Amino acid sequence: MFELVKAGGWLMLPIIACSVIALAIVIERLWSLRRRRVLPPQLVVQIWQWIQAGELNDARLRALREGSPLGRVLAAGLVNRRSSREVMKESIEETGRRVAHELERFLNTLGTIAAITPLLGLLGTVVGMIQVFSVITAVGVGSPGELAGGISQALITTATGISVAVPALIFHRYFRGRVDELVLDMEQEAIKLVEVVKGERAPTPGVRGS
């Protein structure tokens, strides 16, 4: 492994750094974007039970706000539950935008890594070919060993850059879709809460956990 890195030249270092960062982001986002963590099941039903029992106090709201992203969105609406329907919805939407932004954390970085690692590999190819032509200029084509070094550098950096970029791009697209799905489900649960609190519908089981 070390020999491959050495053969690839100095451009292997930023490519390897990108791969480490991408792996860390993927692991963190897989953990943070679990559905059960973001959207605890039957949370609206539980909140309605607290309201019915007169147990929705500041301590419950604090625990709700700190418990999950969905809880944070719903808590923003519950703070204004005695206001009009419009005020309650506006507070939910404002908090929802911040929560959605937090769910997208690190995704821009992952997308950037997916975009730049092939370019770093291409740069390695260019540097390797420059080295090849420099050798040809200096000693001609009669020194295969000298030529092999530049060609090896060109191929290794390109292959490594693409190997990092492909999974990074796959996970970036996956997480984007995951966030969109979670945000949509949070919107549905928030609307359900507003309608339940305002007496426009009966409480029903909450979001499915997985």
Short mmCIF file of N, CA and C in Angstrom, two decimals, residues 45-208:
data_model
loop_
_atom_site.label_atom_id
_atom_site.label_comp_id
_atom_site.label_asym_id
_atom_site.label_seq_id
_atom_site.Cartn_x
_atom_site.Cartn_y
_atom_site.Cartn_z
N VAL A 45 -48.95 11.57 18.76
CA VAL A 45 -49.90 10.91 19.68
C VAL A 45 -49.46 11.12 21.12
N GLN A 46 -48.16 10.99 21.37
CA GLN A 46 -47.65 11.19 22.73
C GLN A 46 -47.88 12.63 23.20
N ILE A 47 -47.64 13.58 22.31
CA ILE A 47 -47.85 14.98 22.65
C ILE A 47 -49.33 15.23 22.97
N TRP A 48 -50.22 14.65 22.16
CA TRP A 48 -51.65 14.82 22.41
C TRP A 48 -52.05 14.25 23.76
N GLN A 49 -51.45 13.14 24.13
CA GLN A 49 -51.73 12.55 25.44
C GLN A 49 -51.26 13.46 26.56
N TRP A 50 -50.12 14.11 26.38
CA TRP A 50 -49.65 15.07 27.38
C TRP A 50 -50.62 16.24 27.50
N ILE A 51 -51.09 16.74 26.35
CA ILE A 51 -52.02 17.86 26.37
C ILE A 51 -53.31 17.47 27.08
N GLN A 52 -53.84 16.31 26.76
CA GLN A 52 -55.08 15.83 27.37
C GLN A 52 -54.94 15.65 28.87
N ALA A 53 -53.76 15.19 29.30
CA ALA A 53 -53.53 14.96 30.73
C ALA A 53 -53.03 16.20 31.45
N GLY A 54 -52.86 17.31 30.74
CA GLY A 54 -52.36 18.53 31.35
C GLY A 54 -50.91 18.43 31.78
N GLU A 55 -50.14 17.60 31.09
CA GLU A 55 -48.75 17.37 31.46
C GLU A 55 -47.75 18.06 30.53
N LEU A 56 -48.24 18.87 29.61
CA LEU A 56 -47.34 19.54 28.67
C LEU A 56 -46.82 20.82 29.32
N ASN A 57 -45.73 20.68 30.06
CA ASN A 57 -45.13 21.81 30.76
C ASN A 57 -43.77 22.16 30.13
N ASP A 58 -43.09 23.11 30.76
CA ASP A 58 -41.81 23.55 30.21
C ASP A 58 -40.77 22.43 30.18
N ALA A 59 -40.79 21.57 31.18
CA ALA A 59 -39.83 20.46 31.21
C ALA A 59 -40.09 19.49 30.06
N ARG A 60 -41.37 19.21 29.77
CA ARG A 60 -41.71 18.34 28.65
C ARG A 60 -41.29 18.98 27.33
N LEU A 61 -41.52 20.26 27.18
CA LEU A 61 -41.14 20.95 25.95
C LEU A 61 -39.63 20.95 25.76
N ARG A 62 -38.91 21.13 26.85
CA ARG A 62 -37.45 21.11 26.76
C ARG A 62 -36.95 19.74 26.34
N ALA A 63 -37.50 18.69 26.94
CA ALA A 63 -37.10 17.34 26.58
C ALA A 63 -37.47 17.03 25.13
N LEU A 64 -38.65 17.52 24.71
CA LEU A 64 -39.09 17.32 23.34
C LEU A 64 -38.15 18.02 22.36
N ARG A 65 -37.77 19.24 22.69
CA ARG A 65 -36.90 20.04 21.83
C ARG A 65 -35.52 19.40 21.69
N GLU A 66 -35.04 18.80 22.76
CA GLU A 66 -33.69 18.24 22.76
C GLU A 66 -33.65 16.78 22.31
N GLY A 67 -34.82 16.16 22.20
CA GLY A 67 -34.87 14.73 21.93
C GLY A 67 -34.64 14.34 20.49
N SER A 68 -35.06 15.16 19.54
CA SER A 68 -34.96 14.81 18.12
C SER A 68 -35.22 16.03 17.26
N PRO A 69 -34.80 15.99 15.99
CA PRO A 69 -35.12 17.10 15.08
C PRO A 69 -36.62 17.33 14.94
N LEU A 70 -37.40 16.25 14.83
CA LEU A 70 -38.85 16.41 14.75
C LEU A 70 -39.39 17.03 16.03
N GLY A 71 -38.89 16.60 17.17
CA GLY A 71 -39.33 17.17 18.44
C GLY A 71 -39.04 18.65 18.52
N ARG A 72 -37.91 19.07 17.97
CA ARG A 72 -37.57 20.49 17.97
C ARG A 72 -38.57 21.29 17.14
N VAL A 73 -38.96 20.74 15.98
CA VAL A 73 -39.93 21.42 15.12
C VAL A 73 -41.29 21.50 15.81
N LEU A 74 -41.73 20.39 16.38
CA LEU A 74 -43.05 20.36 17.02
C LEU A 74 -43.07 21.24 18.27
N ALA A 75 -41.96 21.28 19.01
CA ALA A 75 -41.91 22.12 20.21
C ALA A 75 -42.07 23.59 19.85
N ALA A 76 -41.53 23.99 18.70
CA ALA A 76 -41.68 25.39 18.27
C ALA A 76 -43.14 25.73 18.06
N GLY A 77 -43.91 24.80 17.53
CA GLY A 77 -45.34 25.04 17.36
C GLY A 77 -46.10 25.00 18.66
N LEU A 78 -45.71 24.09 19.56
CA LEU A 78 -46.42 23.96 20.84
C LEU A 78 -46.23 25.17 21.73
N VAL A 79 -45.09 25.83 21.61
CA VAL A 79 -44.88 27.06 22.38
C VAL A 79 -45.94 28.10 22.03
N ASN A 80 -46.40 28.08 20.77
CA ASN A 80 -47.40 29.04 20.29
C ASN A 80 -48.76 28.39 20.07
N ARG A 81 -49.04 27.31 20.80
CA ARG A 81 -50.29 26.57 20.58
C ARG A 81 -51.53 27.37 20.94
N ARG A 82 -51.38 28.38 21.79
CA ARG A 82 -52.54 29.19 22.17
C ARG A 82 -52.72 30.38 21.23
N SER A 83 -51.79 30.55 20.29
CA SER A 83 -51.92 31.62 19.29
C SER A 83 -52.75 31.10 18.13
N SER A 84 -52.87 31.91 17.09
CA SER A 84 -53.65 31.51 15.93
C SER A 84 -52.95 30.38 15.17
N ARG A 85 -53.71 29.75 14.29
CA ARG A 85 -53.17 28.67 13.47
C ARG A 85 -52.01 29.17 12.61
N GLU A 86 -52.11 30.39 12.09
CA GLU A 86 -51.08 30.94 11.23
C GLU A 86 -49.78 31.17 12.00
N VAL A 87 -49.90 31.71 13.21
CA VAL A 87 -48.70 31.95 14.02
C VAL A 87 -48.02 30.64 14.37
N MET A 88 -48.81 29.64 14.70
CA MET A 88 -48.28 28.33 15.05
C MET A 88 -47.54 27.72 13.85
N LYS A 89 -48.13 27.84 12.67
CA LYS A 89 -47.50 27.29 11.48
C LYS A 89 -46.23 28.04 11.12
N GLU A 90 -46.23 29.36 11.27
CA GLU A 90 -45.05 30.15 10.95
C GLU A 90 -43.87 29.78 11.85
N SER A 91 -44.14 29.58 13.13
CA SER A 91 -43.06 29.21 14.05
C SER A 91 -42.51 27.83 13.70
N ILE A 92 -43.39 26.91 13.29
CA ILE A 92 -42.94 25.58 12.87
C ILE A 92 -42.10 25.67 11.61
N GLU A 93 -42.54 26.47 10.64
CA GLU A 93 -41.81 26.59 9.38
C GLU A 93 -40.43 27.21 9.59
N GLU A 94 -40.36 28.22 10.45
CA GLU A 94 -39.08 28.86 10.71
C GLU A 94 -38.09 27.89 11.33
N THR A 95 -38.55 27.14 12.34
CA THR A 95 -37.67 26.15 12.96
C THR A 95 -37.36 25.01 12.00
N GLY A 96 -38.36 24.63 11.19
CA GLY A 96 -38.16 23.56 10.23
C GLY A 96 -37.06 23.86 9.23
N ARG A 97 -36.97 25.12 8.80
CA ARG A 97 -35.91 25.49 7.86
C ARG A 97 -34.54 25.33 8.48
N ARG A 98 -34.41 25.70 9.76
CA ARG A 98 -33.13 25.54 10.44
C ARG A 98 -32.79 24.07 10.62
N VAL A 99 -33.78 23.27 10.98
CA VAL A 99 -33.55 21.83 11.17
C VAL A 99 -33.16 21.17 9.85
N ALA A 100 -33.84 21.54 8.76
CA ALA A 100 -33.51 20.97 7.45
C ALA A 100 -32.06 21.32 7.07
N HIS A 101 -31.64 22.54 7.38
CA HIS A 101 -30.26 22.94 7.10
C HIS A 101 -29.28 22.09 7.90
N GLU A 102 -29.62 21.80 9.15
CA GLU A 102 -28.74 20.98 9.99
C GLU A 102 -28.68 19.54 9.48
N LEU A 103 -29.79 19.02 8.95
CA LEU A 103 -29.78 17.67 8.41
C LEU A 103 -28.86 17.56 7.19
N GLU A 104 -28.64 18.67 6.51
CA GLU A 104 -27.77 18.68 5.33
C GLU A 104 -26.31 18.95 5.68
N ARG A 105 -26.01 18.98 6.96
CA ARG A 105 -24.64 19.28 7.40
C ARG A 105 -23.64 18.32 6.78
N PHE A 106 -22.54 18.83 6.33
CA PHE A 106 -21.41 18.10 5.72
C PHE A 106 -21.69 17.59 4.31
N LEU A 107 -22.93 17.69 3.82
CA LEU A 107 -23.22 17.15 2.49
C LEU A 107 -22.53 17.95 1.39
N ASN A 108 -22.42 19.26 1.57
CA ASN A 108 -21.68 20.06 0.59
C ASN A 108 -20.22 19.65 0.54
N THR A 109 -19.65 19.35 1.70
CA THR A 109 -18.26 18.89 1.75
C THR A 109 -18.11 17.57 1.02
N LEU A 110 -19.06 16.65 1.25
CA LEU A 110 -19.00 15.36 0.58
C LEU A 110 -19.13 15.53 -0.93
N GLY A 111 -20.02 16.41 -1.37
CA GLY A 111 -20.17 16.68 -2.79
C GLY A 111 -18.92 17.30 -3.39
N THR A 112 -18.28 18.18 -2.62
CA THR A 112 -17.04 18.80 -3.10
C THR A 112 -15.94 17.75 -3.28
N ILE A 113 -15.85 16.83 -2.32
CA ILE A 113 -14.86 15.75 -2.43
C ILE A 113 -15.12 14.90 -3.68
N ALA A 114 -16.41 14.60 -3.92
CA ALA A 114 -16.77 13.81 -5.10
C ALA A 114 -16.38 14.53 -6.38
N ALA A 115 -16.37 15.86 -6.34
CA ALA A 115 -16.06 16.65 -7.54
C ALA A 115 -14.56 16.85 -7.74
N ILE A 116 -13.81 17.04 -6.65
CA ILE A 116 -12.40 17.43 -6.81
C ILE A 116 -11.44 16.24 -6.89
N THR A 117 -11.80 15.09 -6.32
CA THR A 117 -10.85 13.98 -6.34
C THR A 117 -10.53 13.49 -7.75
N PRO A 118 -11.52 13.43 -8.68
CA PRO A 118 -11.12 13.07 -10.05
C PRO A 118 -10.20 14.13 -10.67
N LEU A 119 -10.42 15.40 -10.30
CA LEU A 119 -9.56 16.46 -10.83
C LEU A 119 -8.14 16.35 -10.27
N LEU A 120 -8.04 15.96 -8.99
CA LEU A 120 -6.71 15.73 -8.43
C LEU A 120 -6.03 14.55 -9.13
N GLY A 121 -6.83 13.51 -9.41
CA GLY A 121 -6.28 12.38 -10.16
C GLY A 121 -5.83 12.79 -11.55
N LEU A 122 -6.63 13.63 -12.19
CA LEU A 122 -6.27 14.13 -13.53
C LEU A 122 -5.00 14.98 -13.46
N LEU A 123 -4.90 15.78 -12.40
CA LEU A 123 -3.68 16.58 -12.23
C LEU A 123 -2.48 15.67 -12.07
N GLY A 124 -2.67 14.56 -11.33
CA GLY A 124 -1.59 13.59 -11.19
C GLY A 124 -1.20 12.99 -12.53
N THR A 125 -2.22 12.75 -13.38
CA THR A 125 -1.94 12.25 -14.73
C THR A 125 -1.09 13.24 -15.51
N VAL A 126 -1.48 14.50 -15.45
CA VAL A 126 -0.74 15.54 -16.17
C VAL A 126 0.70 15.63 -15.66
N VAL A 127 0.86 15.63 -14.34
CA VAL A 127 2.21 15.71 -13.76
C VAL A 127 3.03 14.50 -14.18
N GLY A 128 2.41 13.32 -14.16
CA GLY A 128 3.13 12.10 -14.57
C GLY A 128 3.55 12.15 -16.03
N MET A 129 2.67 12.65 -16.88
CA MET A 129 3.02 12.72 -18.30
C MET A 129 4.09 13.78 -18.56
N ILE A 130 4.06 14.86 -17.80
CA ILE A 130 5.13 15.87 -17.91
C ILE A 130 6.47 15.23 -17.55
N GLN A 131 6.43 14.40 -16.49
CA GLN A 131 7.66 13.71 -16.08
C GLN A 131 8.14 12.78 -17.19
N VAL A 132 7.20 12.06 -17.84
CA VAL A 132 7.56 11.16 -18.94
C VAL A 132 8.23 11.92 -20.07
N PHE A 133 7.63 13.04 -20.47
CA PHE A 133 8.19 13.80 -21.58
C PHE A 133 9.51 14.46 -21.20
N SER A 134 9.66 14.80 -19.94
CA SER A 134 10.94 15.36 -19.49
C SER A 134 12.05 14.31 -19.61
N VAL A 135 11.70 13.06 -19.26
CA VAL A 135 12.67 11.97 -19.38
C VAL A 135 13.01 11.73 -20.85
N ILE A 136 11.98 11.73 -21.70
CA ILE A 136 12.21 11.51 -23.13
C ILE A 136 13.12 12.60 -23.68
N THR A 137 12.89 13.82 -23.25
CA THR A 137 13.71 14.93 -23.72
C THR A 137 15.16 14.78 -23.27
N ALA A 138 15.32 14.28 -22.03
CA ALA A 138 16.66 14.19 -21.46
C ALA A 138 17.44 12.98 -21.96
N VAL A 139 16.81 11.80 -21.97
CA VAL A 139 17.56 10.57 -22.27
C VAL A 139 16.99 9.80 -23.44
N GLY A 140 15.91 10.30 -24.05
CA GLY A 140 15.30 9.59 -25.17
C GLY A 140 14.39 8.48 -24.66
N VAL A 141 13.97 7.62 -25.58
CA VAL A 141 13.02 6.57 -25.23
C VAL A 141 13.71 5.26 -24.89
N GLY A 142 15.00 5.29 -24.75
CA GLY A 142 15.74 4.06 -24.50
C GLY A 142 15.86 3.70 -23.05
N SER A 143 15.15 4.40 -22.14
CA SER A 143 15.22 4.11 -20.70
C SER A 143 13.83 3.79 -20.17
N PRO A 144 13.38 2.54 -20.33
CA PRO A 144 12.03 2.17 -19.89
C PRO A 144 11.79 2.39 -18.40
N GLY A 145 12.81 2.18 -17.60
CA GLY A 145 12.64 2.36 -16.17
C GLY A 145 12.31 3.79 -15.79
N GLU A 146 12.97 4.71 -16.43
CA GLU A 146 12.69 6.12 -16.16
C GLU A 146 11.30 6.50 -16.63
N LEU A 147 10.90 5.98 -17.79
CA LEU A 147 9.57 6.30 -18.32
C LEU A 147 8.47 5.68 -17.46
N ALA A 148 8.73 4.51 -16.92
CA ALA A 148 7.71 3.79 -16.14
C ALA A 148 7.29 4.57 -14.91
N GLY A 149 8.23 5.31 -14.30
CA GLY A 149 7.90 6.07 -13.10
C GLY A 149 6.82 7.10 -13.36
N GLY A 150 6.96 7.86 -14.43
CA GLY A 150 5.96 8.88 -14.75
C GLY A 150 4.63 8.28 -15.15
N ILE A 151 4.68 7.20 -15.95
CA ILE A 151 3.43 6.55 -16.36
C ILE A 151 2.72 5.96 -15.16
N SER A 152 3.47 5.34 -14.26
CA SER A 152 2.89 4.76 -13.04
C SER A 152 2.22 5.84 -12.20
N GLN A 153 2.88 6.97 -12.04
CA GLN A 153 2.29 8.07 -11.27
C GLN A 153 0.99 8.53 -11.90
N ALA A 154 0.97 8.63 -13.23
CA ALA A 154 -0.23 9.08 -13.92
C ALA A 154 -1.39 8.13 -13.70
N LEU A 155 -1.14 6.83 -13.82
CA LEU A 155 -2.22 5.85 -13.70
C LEU A 155 -2.70 5.69 -12.26
N ILE A 156 -1.78 5.69 -11.31
CA ILE A 156 -2.15 5.46 -9.91
C ILE A 156 -2.99 6.62 -9.37
N THR A 157 -2.58 7.86 -9.63
CA THR A 157 -3.35 8.99 -9.10
C THR A 157 -4.74 9.07 -9.73
N THR A 158 -4.82 8.78 -11.03
CA THR A 158 -6.13 8.79 -11.69
C THR A 158 -7.04 7.73 -11.11
N ALA A 159 -6.54 6.52 -10.97
CA ALA A 159 -7.35 5.42 -10.42
C ALA A 159 -7.77 5.70 -8.99
N THR A 160 -6.87 6.25 -8.19
CA THR A 160 -7.20 6.55 -6.79
C THR A 160 -8.24 7.66 -6.69
N GLY A 161 -8.08 8.70 -7.49
CA GLY A 161 -9.05 9.79 -7.47
C GLY A 161 -10.45 9.33 -7.83
N ILE A 162 -10.54 8.49 -8.86
CA ILE A 162 -11.85 7.98 -9.27
C ILE A 162 -12.41 7.05 -8.20
N SER A 163 -11.56 6.25 -7.58
CA SER A 163 -12.01 5.31 -6.54
C SER A 163 -12.58 6.02 -5.33
N VAL A 164 -12.07 7.21 -5.05
CA VAL A 164 -12.62 8.00 -3.94
C VAL A 164 -13.89 8.73 -4.37
N ALA A 165 -13.89 9.23 -5.61
CA ALA A 165 -15.00 10.06 -6.07
C ALA A 165 -16.29 9.26 -6.25
N VAL A 166 -16.21 8.04 -6.76
CA VAL A 166 -17.43 7.27 -7.06
C VAL A 166 -18.25 6.99 -5.81
N PRO A 167 -17.68 6.39 -4.74
CA PRO A 167 -18.51 6.19 -3.54
C PRO A 167 -18.95 7.50 -2.88
N ALA A 168 -18.09 8.53 -2.95
CA ALA A 168 -18.48 9.82 -2.37
C ALA A 168 -19.70 10.37 -3.07
N LEU A 169 -19.73 10.27 -4.40
CA LEU A 169 -20.88 10.76 -5.16
C LEU A 169 -22.13 9.93 -4.86
N ILE A 170 -21.97 8.61 -4.77
CA ILE A 170 -23.11 7.73 -4.47
C ILE A 170 -23.72 8.11 -3.13
N PHE A 171 -22.91 8.25 -2.10
CA PHE A 171 -23.42 8.57 -0.77
C PHE A 171 -23.97 10.00 -0.73
N HIS A 172 -23.37 10.91 -1.47
CA HIS A 172 -23.90 12.28 -1.51
C HIS A 172 -25.32 12.28 -2.06
N ARG A 173 -25.55 11.57 -3.16
CA ARG A 173 -26.89 11.49 -3.74
C ARG A 173 -27.85 10.78 -2.78
N TYR A 174 -27.37 9.72 -2.15
CA TYR A 174 -28.22 8.98 -1.21
C TYR A 174 -28.65 9.85 -0.03
N PHE A 175 -27.70 10.57 0.55
CA PHE A 175 -28.03 11.41 1.70
C PHE A 175 -28.94 12.58 1.31
N ARG A 176 -28.76 13.12 0.12
CA ARG A 176 -29.65 14.18 -0.35
C ARG A 176 -31.09 13.66 -0.41
N GLY A 177 -31.26 12.49 -1.00
CA GLY A 177 -32.60 11.90 -1.06
C GLY A 177 -33.15 11.59 0.31
N ARG A 178 -32.27 11.12 1.20
CA ARG A 178 -32.69 10.80 2.57
C ARG A 178 -33.18 12.04 3.30
N VAL A 179 -32.44 13.13 3.16
CA VAL A 179 -32.83 14.39 3.82
C VAL A 179 -34.16 14.89 3.27
N ASP A 180 -34.32 14.85 1.95
CA ASP A 180 -35.59 15.29 1.35
C ASP A 180 -36.76 14.48 1.89
N GLU A 181 -36.56 13.17 2.01
CA GLU A 181 -37.62 12.30 2.52
C GLU A 181 -37.95 12.62 3.98
N LEU A 182 -36.91 12.83 4.79
CA LEU A 182 -37.13 13.13 6.21
C LEU A 182 -37.80 14.49 6.39
N VAL A 183 -37.39 15.47 5.60
CA VAL A 183 -38.01 16.80 5.70
C VAL A 183 -39.48 16.73 5.32
N LEU A 184 -39.81 15.98 4.28
CA LEU A 184 -41.21 15.83 3.87
C LEU A 184 -42.02 15.17 4.98
N ASP A 185 -41.48 14.15 5.60
CA ASP A 185 -42.20 13.48 6.69
C ASP A 185 -42.37 14.40 7.89
N MET A 186 -41.35 15.23 8.18
CA MET A 186 -41.47 16.18 9.28
C MET A 186 -42.57 17.20 8.99
N GLU A 187 -42.66 17.65 7.76
CA GLU A 187 -43.72 18.59 7.38
C GLU A 187 -45.09 17.97 7.60
N GLN A 188 -45.25 16.72 7.22
CA GLN A 188 -46.54 16.05 7.40
C GLN A 188 -46.89 15.90 8.88
N GLU A 189 -45.89 15.56 9.70
CA GLU A 189 -46.14 15.43 11.13
C GLU A 189 -46.46 16.78 11.77
N ALA A 190 -45.79 17.84 11.30
CA ALA A 190 -46.06 19.18 11.84
C ALA A 190 -47.47 19.63 11.49
N ILE A 191 -47.89 19.39 10.25
CA ILE A 191 -49.25 19.74 9.85
C ILE A 191 -50.26 18.95 10.68
N LYS A 192 -49.96 17.68 10.91
CA LYS A 192 -50.84 16.85 11.72
C LYS A 192 -50.97 17.42 13.14
N LEU A 193 -49.85 17.87 13.70
CA LEU A 193 -49.89 18.43 15.06
C LEU A 193 -50.76 19.68 15.10
N VAL A 194 -50.58 20.57 14.12
CA VAL A 194 -51.37 21.80 14.09
C VAL A 194 -52.86 21.47 14.03
N GLU A 195 -53.22 20.53 13.18
CA GLU A 195 -54.64 20.19 13.01
C GLU A 195 -55.19 19.51 14.25
N VAL A 196 -54.38 18.71 14.92
CA VAL A 196 -54.83 18.05 16.15
C VAL A 196 -55.04 19.07 17.26
N VAL A 197 -54.04 19.96 17.44
CA VAL A 197 -54.12 20.95 18.51
C VAL A 197 -55.29 21.90 18.29
N LYS A 198 -55.53 22.25 17.03
CA LYS A 198 -56.61 23.18 16.70
C LYS A 198 -57.96 22.48 16.55
N GLY A 199 -58.00 21.17 16.86
CA GLY A 199 -59.26 20.45 16.84
C GLY A 199 -59.80 20.15 15.46
N GLU A 200 -58.93 20.13 14.45
CA GLU A 200 -59.38 19.91 13.08
C GLU A 200 -59.30 18.45 12.67
N ARG A 201 -58.64 17.62 13.48
CA ARG A 201 -58.58 16.19 13.20
C ARG A 201 -58.25 15.45 14.47
N ALA A 202 -58.55 14.15 14.47
CA ALA A 202 -58.23 13.31 15.62
C ALA A 202 -56.79 12.83 15.51
N PRO A 203 -56.10 12.64 16.63
CA PRO A 203 -54.72 12.16 16.57
C PRO A 203 -54.67 10.75 15.98
N THR A 204 -53.67 10.49 15.18
CA THR A 204 -53.46 9.18 14.58
C THR A 204 -52.04 8.75 14.85
N PRO A 205 -51.71 7.46 14.68
CA PRO A 205 -50.34 7.01 14.93
C PRO A 205 -49.34 7.80 14.13
N GLY A 206 -48.18 8.03 14.73
CA GLY A 206 -47.17 8.88 14.11
C GLY A 206 -46.37 8.18 13.06
N VAL A 207 -45.23 8.76 12.77
CA VAL A 207 -44.38 8.28 11.70
C VAL A 207 -43.85 6.91 12.05
N ARG A 208 -43.73 6.05 11.08
CA ARG A 208 -43.20 4.72 11.27
C ARG A 208 -41.72 4.82 11.59
#
